[in-house]
PDB file of N, CA and C in Angstrom:
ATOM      1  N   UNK A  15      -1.402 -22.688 -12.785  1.00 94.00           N
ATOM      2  CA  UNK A  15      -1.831 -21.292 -12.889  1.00 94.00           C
ATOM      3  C   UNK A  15      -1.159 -20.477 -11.785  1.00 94.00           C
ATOM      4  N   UNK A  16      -0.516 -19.469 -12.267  1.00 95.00           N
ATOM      5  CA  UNK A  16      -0.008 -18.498 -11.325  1.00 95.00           C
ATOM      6  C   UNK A  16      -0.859 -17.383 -10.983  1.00 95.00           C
ATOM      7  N   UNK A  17      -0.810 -16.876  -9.616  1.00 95.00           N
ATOM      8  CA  UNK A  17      -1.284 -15.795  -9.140  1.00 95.00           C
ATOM      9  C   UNK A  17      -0.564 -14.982  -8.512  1.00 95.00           C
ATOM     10  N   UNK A  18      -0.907 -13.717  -8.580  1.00 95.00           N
ATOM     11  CA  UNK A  18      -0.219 -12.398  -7.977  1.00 95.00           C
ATOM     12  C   UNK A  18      -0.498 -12.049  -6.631  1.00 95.00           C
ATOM     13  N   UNK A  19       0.259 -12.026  -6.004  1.00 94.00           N
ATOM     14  CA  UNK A  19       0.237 -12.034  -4.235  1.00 94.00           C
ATOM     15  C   UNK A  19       1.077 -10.841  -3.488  1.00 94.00           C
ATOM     16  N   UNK A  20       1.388 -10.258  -4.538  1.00 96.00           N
ATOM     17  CA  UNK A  20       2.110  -8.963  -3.756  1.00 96.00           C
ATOM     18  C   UNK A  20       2.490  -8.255  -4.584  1.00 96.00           C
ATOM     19  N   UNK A  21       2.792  -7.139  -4.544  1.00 95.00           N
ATOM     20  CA  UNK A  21       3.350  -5.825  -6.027  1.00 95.00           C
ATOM     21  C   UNK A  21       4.859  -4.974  -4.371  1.00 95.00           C
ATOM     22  N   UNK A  22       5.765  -5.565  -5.100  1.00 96.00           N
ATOM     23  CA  UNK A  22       6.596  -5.230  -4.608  1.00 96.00           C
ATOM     24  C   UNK A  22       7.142  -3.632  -5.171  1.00 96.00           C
ATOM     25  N   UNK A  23       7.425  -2.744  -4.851  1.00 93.00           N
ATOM     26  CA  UNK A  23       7.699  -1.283  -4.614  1.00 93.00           C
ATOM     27  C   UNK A  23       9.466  -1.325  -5.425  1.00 93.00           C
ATOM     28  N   UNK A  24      10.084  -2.638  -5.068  1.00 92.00           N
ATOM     29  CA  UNK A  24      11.126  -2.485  -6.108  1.00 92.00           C
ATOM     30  C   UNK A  24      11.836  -3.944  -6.362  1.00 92.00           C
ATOM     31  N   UNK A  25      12.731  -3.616  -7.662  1.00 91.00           N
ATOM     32  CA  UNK A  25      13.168  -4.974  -7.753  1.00 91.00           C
ATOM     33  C   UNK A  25      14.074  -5.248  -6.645  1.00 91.00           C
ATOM     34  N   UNK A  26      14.866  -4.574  -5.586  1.00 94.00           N
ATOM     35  CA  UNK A  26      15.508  -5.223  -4.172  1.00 94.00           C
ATOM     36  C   UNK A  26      14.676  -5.585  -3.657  1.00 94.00           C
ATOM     37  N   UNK A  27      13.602  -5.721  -3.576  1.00 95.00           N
ATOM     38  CA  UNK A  27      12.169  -5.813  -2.484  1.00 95.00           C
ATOM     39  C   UNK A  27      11.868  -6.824  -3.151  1.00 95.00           C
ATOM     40  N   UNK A  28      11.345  -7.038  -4.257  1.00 96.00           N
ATOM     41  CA  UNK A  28      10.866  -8.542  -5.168  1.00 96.00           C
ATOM     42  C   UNK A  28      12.147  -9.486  -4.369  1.00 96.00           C
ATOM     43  N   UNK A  29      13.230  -9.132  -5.047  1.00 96.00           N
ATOM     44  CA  UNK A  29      14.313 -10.590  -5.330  1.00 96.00           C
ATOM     45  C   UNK A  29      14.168 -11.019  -3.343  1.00 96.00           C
ATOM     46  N   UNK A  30      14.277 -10.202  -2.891  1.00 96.00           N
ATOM     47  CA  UNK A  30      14.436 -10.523  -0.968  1.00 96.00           C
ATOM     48  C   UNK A  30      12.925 -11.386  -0.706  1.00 96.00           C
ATOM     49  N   UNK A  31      12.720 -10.561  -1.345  1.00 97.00           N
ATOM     50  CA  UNK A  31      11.104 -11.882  -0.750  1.00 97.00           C
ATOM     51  C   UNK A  31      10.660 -13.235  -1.505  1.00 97.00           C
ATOM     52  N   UNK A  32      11.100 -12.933  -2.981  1.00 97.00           N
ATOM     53  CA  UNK A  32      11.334 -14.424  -3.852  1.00 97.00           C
ATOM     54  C   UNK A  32      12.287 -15.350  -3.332  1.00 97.00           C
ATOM     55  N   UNK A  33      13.500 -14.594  -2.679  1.00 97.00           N
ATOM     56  CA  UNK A  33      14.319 -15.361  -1.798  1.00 97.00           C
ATOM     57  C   UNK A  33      13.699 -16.293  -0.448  1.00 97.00           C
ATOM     58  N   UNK A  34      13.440 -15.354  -0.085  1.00 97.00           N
ATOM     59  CA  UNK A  34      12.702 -15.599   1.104  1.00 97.00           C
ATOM     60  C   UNK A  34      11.757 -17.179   1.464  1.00 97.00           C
ATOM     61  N   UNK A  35      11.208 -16.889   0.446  1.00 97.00           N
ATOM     62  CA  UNK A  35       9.893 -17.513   0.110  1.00 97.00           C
ATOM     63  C   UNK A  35      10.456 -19.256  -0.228  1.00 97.00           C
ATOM     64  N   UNK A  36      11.463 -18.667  -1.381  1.00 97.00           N
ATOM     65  CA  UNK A  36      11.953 -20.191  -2.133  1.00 97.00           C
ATOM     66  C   UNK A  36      12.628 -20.897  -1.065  1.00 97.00           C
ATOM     67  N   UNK A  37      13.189 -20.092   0.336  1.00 97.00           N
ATOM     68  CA  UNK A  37      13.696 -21.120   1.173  1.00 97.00           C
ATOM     69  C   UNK A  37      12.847 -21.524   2.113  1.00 97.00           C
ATOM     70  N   UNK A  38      11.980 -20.788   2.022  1.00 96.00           N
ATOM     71  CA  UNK A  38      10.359 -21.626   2.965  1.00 96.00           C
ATOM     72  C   UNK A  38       9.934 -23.141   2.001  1.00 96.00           C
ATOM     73  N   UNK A  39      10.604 -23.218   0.677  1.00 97.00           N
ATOM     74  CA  UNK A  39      10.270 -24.048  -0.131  1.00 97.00           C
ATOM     75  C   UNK A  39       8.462 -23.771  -1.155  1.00 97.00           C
ATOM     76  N   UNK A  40       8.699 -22.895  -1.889  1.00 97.00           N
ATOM     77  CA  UNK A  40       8.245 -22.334  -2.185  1.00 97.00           C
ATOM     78  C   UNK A  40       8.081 -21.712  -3.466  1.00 97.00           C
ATOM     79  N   UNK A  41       7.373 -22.236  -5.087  1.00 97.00           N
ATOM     80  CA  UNK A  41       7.782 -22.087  -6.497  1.00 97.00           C
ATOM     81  C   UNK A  41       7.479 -20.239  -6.217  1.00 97.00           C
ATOM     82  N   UNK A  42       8.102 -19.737  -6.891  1.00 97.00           N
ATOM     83  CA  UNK A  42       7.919 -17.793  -6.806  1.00 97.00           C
ATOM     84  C   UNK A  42       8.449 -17.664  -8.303  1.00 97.00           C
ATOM     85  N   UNK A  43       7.698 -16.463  -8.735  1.00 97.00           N
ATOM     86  CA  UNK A  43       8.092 -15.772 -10.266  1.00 97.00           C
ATOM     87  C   UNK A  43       7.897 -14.395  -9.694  1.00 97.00           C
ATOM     88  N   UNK A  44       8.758 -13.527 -10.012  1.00 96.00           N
ATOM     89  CA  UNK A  44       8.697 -12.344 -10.951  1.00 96.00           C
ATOM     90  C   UNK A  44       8.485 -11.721 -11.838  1.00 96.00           C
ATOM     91  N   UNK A  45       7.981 -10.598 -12.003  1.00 94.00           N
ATOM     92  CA  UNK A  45       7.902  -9.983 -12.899  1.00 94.00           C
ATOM     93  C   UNK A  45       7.380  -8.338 -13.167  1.00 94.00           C
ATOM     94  N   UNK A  46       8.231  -7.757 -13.796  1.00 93.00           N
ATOM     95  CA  UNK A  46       7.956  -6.394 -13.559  1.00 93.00           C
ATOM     96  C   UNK A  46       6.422  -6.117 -13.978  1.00 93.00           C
ATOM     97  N   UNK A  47       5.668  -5.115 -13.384  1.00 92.00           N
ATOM     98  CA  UNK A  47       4.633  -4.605 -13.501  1.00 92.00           C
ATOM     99  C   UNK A  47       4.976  -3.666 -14.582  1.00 92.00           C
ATOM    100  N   UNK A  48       4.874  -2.659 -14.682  1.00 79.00           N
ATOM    101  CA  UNK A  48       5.182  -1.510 -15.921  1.00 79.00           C
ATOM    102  C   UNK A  48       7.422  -1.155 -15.651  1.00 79.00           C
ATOM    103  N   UNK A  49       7.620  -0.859 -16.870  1.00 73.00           N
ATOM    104  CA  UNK A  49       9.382  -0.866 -15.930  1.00 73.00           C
ATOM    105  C   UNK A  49       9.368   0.838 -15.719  1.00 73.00           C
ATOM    106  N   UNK A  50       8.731   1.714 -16.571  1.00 76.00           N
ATOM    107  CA  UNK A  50       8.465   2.886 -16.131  1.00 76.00           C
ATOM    108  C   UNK A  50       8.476   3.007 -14.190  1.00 76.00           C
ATOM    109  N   UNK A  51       7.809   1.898 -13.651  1.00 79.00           N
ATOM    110  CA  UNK A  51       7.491   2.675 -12.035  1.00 79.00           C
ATOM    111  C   UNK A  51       8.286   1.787 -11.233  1.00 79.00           C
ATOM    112  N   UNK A  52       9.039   0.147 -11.894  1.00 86.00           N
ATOM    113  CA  UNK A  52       9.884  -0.091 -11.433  1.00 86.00           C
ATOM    114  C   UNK A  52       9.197  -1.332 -10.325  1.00 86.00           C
ATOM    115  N   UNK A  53       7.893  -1.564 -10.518  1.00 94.00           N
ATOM    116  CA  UNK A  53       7.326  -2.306  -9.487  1.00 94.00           C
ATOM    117  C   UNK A  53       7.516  -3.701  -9.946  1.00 94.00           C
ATOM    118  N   UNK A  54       7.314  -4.720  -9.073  1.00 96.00           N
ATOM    119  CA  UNK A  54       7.341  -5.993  -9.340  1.00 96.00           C
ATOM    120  C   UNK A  54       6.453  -7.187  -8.729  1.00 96.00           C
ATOM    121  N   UNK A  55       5.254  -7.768  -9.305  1.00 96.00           N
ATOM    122  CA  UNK A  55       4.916  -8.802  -9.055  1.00 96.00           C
ATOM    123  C   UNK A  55       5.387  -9.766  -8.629  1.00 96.00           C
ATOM    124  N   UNK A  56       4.888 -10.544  -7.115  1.00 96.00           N
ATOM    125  CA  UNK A  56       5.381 -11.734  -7.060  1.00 96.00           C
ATOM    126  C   UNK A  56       4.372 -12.649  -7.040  1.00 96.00           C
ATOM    127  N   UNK A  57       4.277 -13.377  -7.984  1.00 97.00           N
ATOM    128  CA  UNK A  57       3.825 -14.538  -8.192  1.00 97.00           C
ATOM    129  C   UNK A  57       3.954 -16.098  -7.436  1.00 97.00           C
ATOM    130  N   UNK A  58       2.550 -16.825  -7.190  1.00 97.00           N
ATOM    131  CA  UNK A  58       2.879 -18.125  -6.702  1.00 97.00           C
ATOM    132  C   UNK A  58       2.351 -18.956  -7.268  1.00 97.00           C
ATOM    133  N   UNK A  59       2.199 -20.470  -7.414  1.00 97.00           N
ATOM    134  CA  UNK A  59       1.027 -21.146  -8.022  1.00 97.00           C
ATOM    135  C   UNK A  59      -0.262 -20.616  -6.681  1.00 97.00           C
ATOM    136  N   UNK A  60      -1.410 -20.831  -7.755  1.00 94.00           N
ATOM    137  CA  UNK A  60      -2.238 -20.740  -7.025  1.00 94.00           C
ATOM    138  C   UNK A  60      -2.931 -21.683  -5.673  1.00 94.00           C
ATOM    139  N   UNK A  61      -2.993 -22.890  -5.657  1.00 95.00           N
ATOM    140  CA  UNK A  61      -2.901 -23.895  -4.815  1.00 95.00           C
ATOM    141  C   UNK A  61      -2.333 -23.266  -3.722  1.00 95.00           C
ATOM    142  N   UNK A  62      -1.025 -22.557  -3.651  1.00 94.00           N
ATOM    143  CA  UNK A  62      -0.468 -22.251  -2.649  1.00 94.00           C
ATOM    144  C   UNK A  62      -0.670 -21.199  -1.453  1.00 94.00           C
ATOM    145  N   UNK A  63      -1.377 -19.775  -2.347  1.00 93.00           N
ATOM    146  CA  UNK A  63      -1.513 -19.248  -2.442  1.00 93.00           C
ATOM    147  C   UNK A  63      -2.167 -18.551  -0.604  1.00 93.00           C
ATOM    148  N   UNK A  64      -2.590 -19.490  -0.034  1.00 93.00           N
ATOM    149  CA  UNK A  64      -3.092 -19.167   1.469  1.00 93.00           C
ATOM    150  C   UNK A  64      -1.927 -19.374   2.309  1.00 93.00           C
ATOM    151  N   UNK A  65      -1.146 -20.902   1.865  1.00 95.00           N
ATOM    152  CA  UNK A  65      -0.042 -21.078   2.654  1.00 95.00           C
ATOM    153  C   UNK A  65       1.120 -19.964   2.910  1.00 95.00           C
ATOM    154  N   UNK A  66       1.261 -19.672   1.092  1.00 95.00           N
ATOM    155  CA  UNK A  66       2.427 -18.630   0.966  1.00 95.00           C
ATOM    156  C   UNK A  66       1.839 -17.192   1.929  1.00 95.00           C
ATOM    157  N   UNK A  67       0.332 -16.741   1.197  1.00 94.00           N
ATOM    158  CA  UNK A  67       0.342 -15.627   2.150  1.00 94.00           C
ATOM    159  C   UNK A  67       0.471 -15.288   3.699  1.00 94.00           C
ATOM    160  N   UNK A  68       0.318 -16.176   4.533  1.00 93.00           N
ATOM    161  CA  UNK A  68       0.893 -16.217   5.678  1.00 93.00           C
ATOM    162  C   UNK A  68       2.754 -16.268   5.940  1.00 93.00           C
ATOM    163  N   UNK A  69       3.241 -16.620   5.100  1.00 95.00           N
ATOM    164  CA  UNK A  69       4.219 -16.676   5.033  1.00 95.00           C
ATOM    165  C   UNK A  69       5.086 -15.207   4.934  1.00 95.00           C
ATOM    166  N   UNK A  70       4.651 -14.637   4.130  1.00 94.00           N
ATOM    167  CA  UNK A  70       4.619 -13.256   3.475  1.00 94.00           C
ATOM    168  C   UNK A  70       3.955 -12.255   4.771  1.00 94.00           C
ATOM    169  N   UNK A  71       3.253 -12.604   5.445  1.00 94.00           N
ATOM    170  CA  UNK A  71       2.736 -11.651   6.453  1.00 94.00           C
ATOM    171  C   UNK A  71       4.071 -12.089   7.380  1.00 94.00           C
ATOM    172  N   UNK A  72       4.605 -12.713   7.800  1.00 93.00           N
ATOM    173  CA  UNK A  72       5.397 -12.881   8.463  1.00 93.00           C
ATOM    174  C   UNK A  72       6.949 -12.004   8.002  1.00 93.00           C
ATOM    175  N   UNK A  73       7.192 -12.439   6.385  1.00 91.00           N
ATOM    176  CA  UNK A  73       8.458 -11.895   6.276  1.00 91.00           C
ATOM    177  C   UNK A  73       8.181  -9.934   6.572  1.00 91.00           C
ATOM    178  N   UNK A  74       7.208  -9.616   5.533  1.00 90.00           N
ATOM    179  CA  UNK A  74       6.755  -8.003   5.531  1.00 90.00           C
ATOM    180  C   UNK A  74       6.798  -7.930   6.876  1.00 90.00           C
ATOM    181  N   UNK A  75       6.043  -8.560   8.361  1.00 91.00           N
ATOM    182  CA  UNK A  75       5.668  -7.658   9.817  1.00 91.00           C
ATOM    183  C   UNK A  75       6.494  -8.777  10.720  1.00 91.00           C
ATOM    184  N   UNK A  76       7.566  -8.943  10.484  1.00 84.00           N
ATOM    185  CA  UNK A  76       8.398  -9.862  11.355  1.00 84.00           C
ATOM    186  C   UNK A  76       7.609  -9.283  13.229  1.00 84.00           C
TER     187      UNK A  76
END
Protein backbone atom coordinates (compact mmCIF):
# COMPACT_ATOMS: atom_id res chain seq x y z
CA UNK A 1 0.00 0.00 0.00
CA UNK A 2 1.21 3.34 -0.98
CA UNK A 3 0.92 6.56 0.82
CA UNK A 4 1.16 10.22 0.06
CA UNK A 5 3.88 12.09 1.92
CA UNK A 6 4.28 15.25 0.18
CA UNK A 7 2.37 17.32 -2.76
CA UNK A 8 5.18 18.72 -4.50
CA UNK A 9 4.44 22.42 -6.11
CA UNK A 10 6.02 21.03 -9.43
CA UNK A 11 7.08 18.29 -11.53
CA UNK A 12 11.11 19.70 -11.10
CA UNK A 13 10.37 19.54 -7.39
CA UNK A 14 8.69 15.86 -7.50
CA UNK A 15 11.50 14.24 -9.86
CA UNK A 16 14.54 16.05 -7.31
CA UNK A 17 13.08 14.60 -4.36
CA UNK A 18 12.02 11.06 -5.94
CA UNK A 19 15.66 11.30 -6.81
CA UNK A 20 16.71 12.09 -3.75
CA UNK A 21 14.95 9.70 -1.83
CA UNK A 22 15.68 6.54 -4.27
CA UNK A 23 19.38 7.17 -3.42
CA UNK A 24 18.69 7.13 0.34
CA UNK A 25 17.39 3.67 -1.02
CA UNK A 26 14.08 4.23 -1.04
CA UNK A 27 10.74 2.69 -3.35
CA UNK A 28 9.06 6.50 -4.47
CA UNK A 29 6.07 6.98 -7.09
CA UNK A 30 4.74 9.89 -8.63
CA UNK A 31 2.05 11.19 -9.65
CA UNK A 32 0.33 14.21 -10.78
CA UNK A 33 -2.38 15.56 -8.53
CA UNK A 34 -4.81 17.47 -11.01
CA UNK A 35 -2.40 18.43 -14.38
CA UNK A 36 -4.47 21.69 -14.51
CA UNK A 37 -2.21 23.05 -11.22
CA UNK A 38 0.72 20.98 -12.17
CA UNK A 39 1.24 19.51 -8.59
CA UNK A 40 2.68 16.20 -7.81
CA UNK A 41 2.37 13.54 -5.24
CA UNK A 42 5.09 11.70 -3.82
CA UNK A 43 4.34 8.55 -2.78
CA UNK A 44 6.07 5.78 -0.46
CA UNK A 45 5.09 2.33 0.74
CA UNK A 46 3.56 2.81 3.78
CA UNK A 47 5.80 0.75 6.24
CA UNK A 48 8.23 3.34 5.37
CA UNK A 49 6.62 6.07 5.73
CA UNK A 50 8.27 7.56 9.31
CA UNK A 51 11.70 6.56 8.05
CA UNK A 52 11.22 8.35 4.65
CA UNK A 53 9.63 11.37 6.41
CA UNK A 54 12.60 12.29 8.25
CA UNK A 55 14.43 11.91 5.38
CA UNK A 56 12.38 14.45 3.47
CA UNK A 57 12.65 16.93 6.43
CA UNK A 58 16.15 16.85 5.84
CA UNK A 59 16.23 17.15 1.96
CA UNK A 60 13.23 20.25 2.08
CA UNK A 61 15.36 22.18 5.46
CA UNK A 62 18.93 21.03 4.72
Amino acid sequence: MWTVMYIAPTAKIAERIKHKLMEEGFLVQTRPVNLSKQQFEILVPSGELEEVQEVLNFILHP
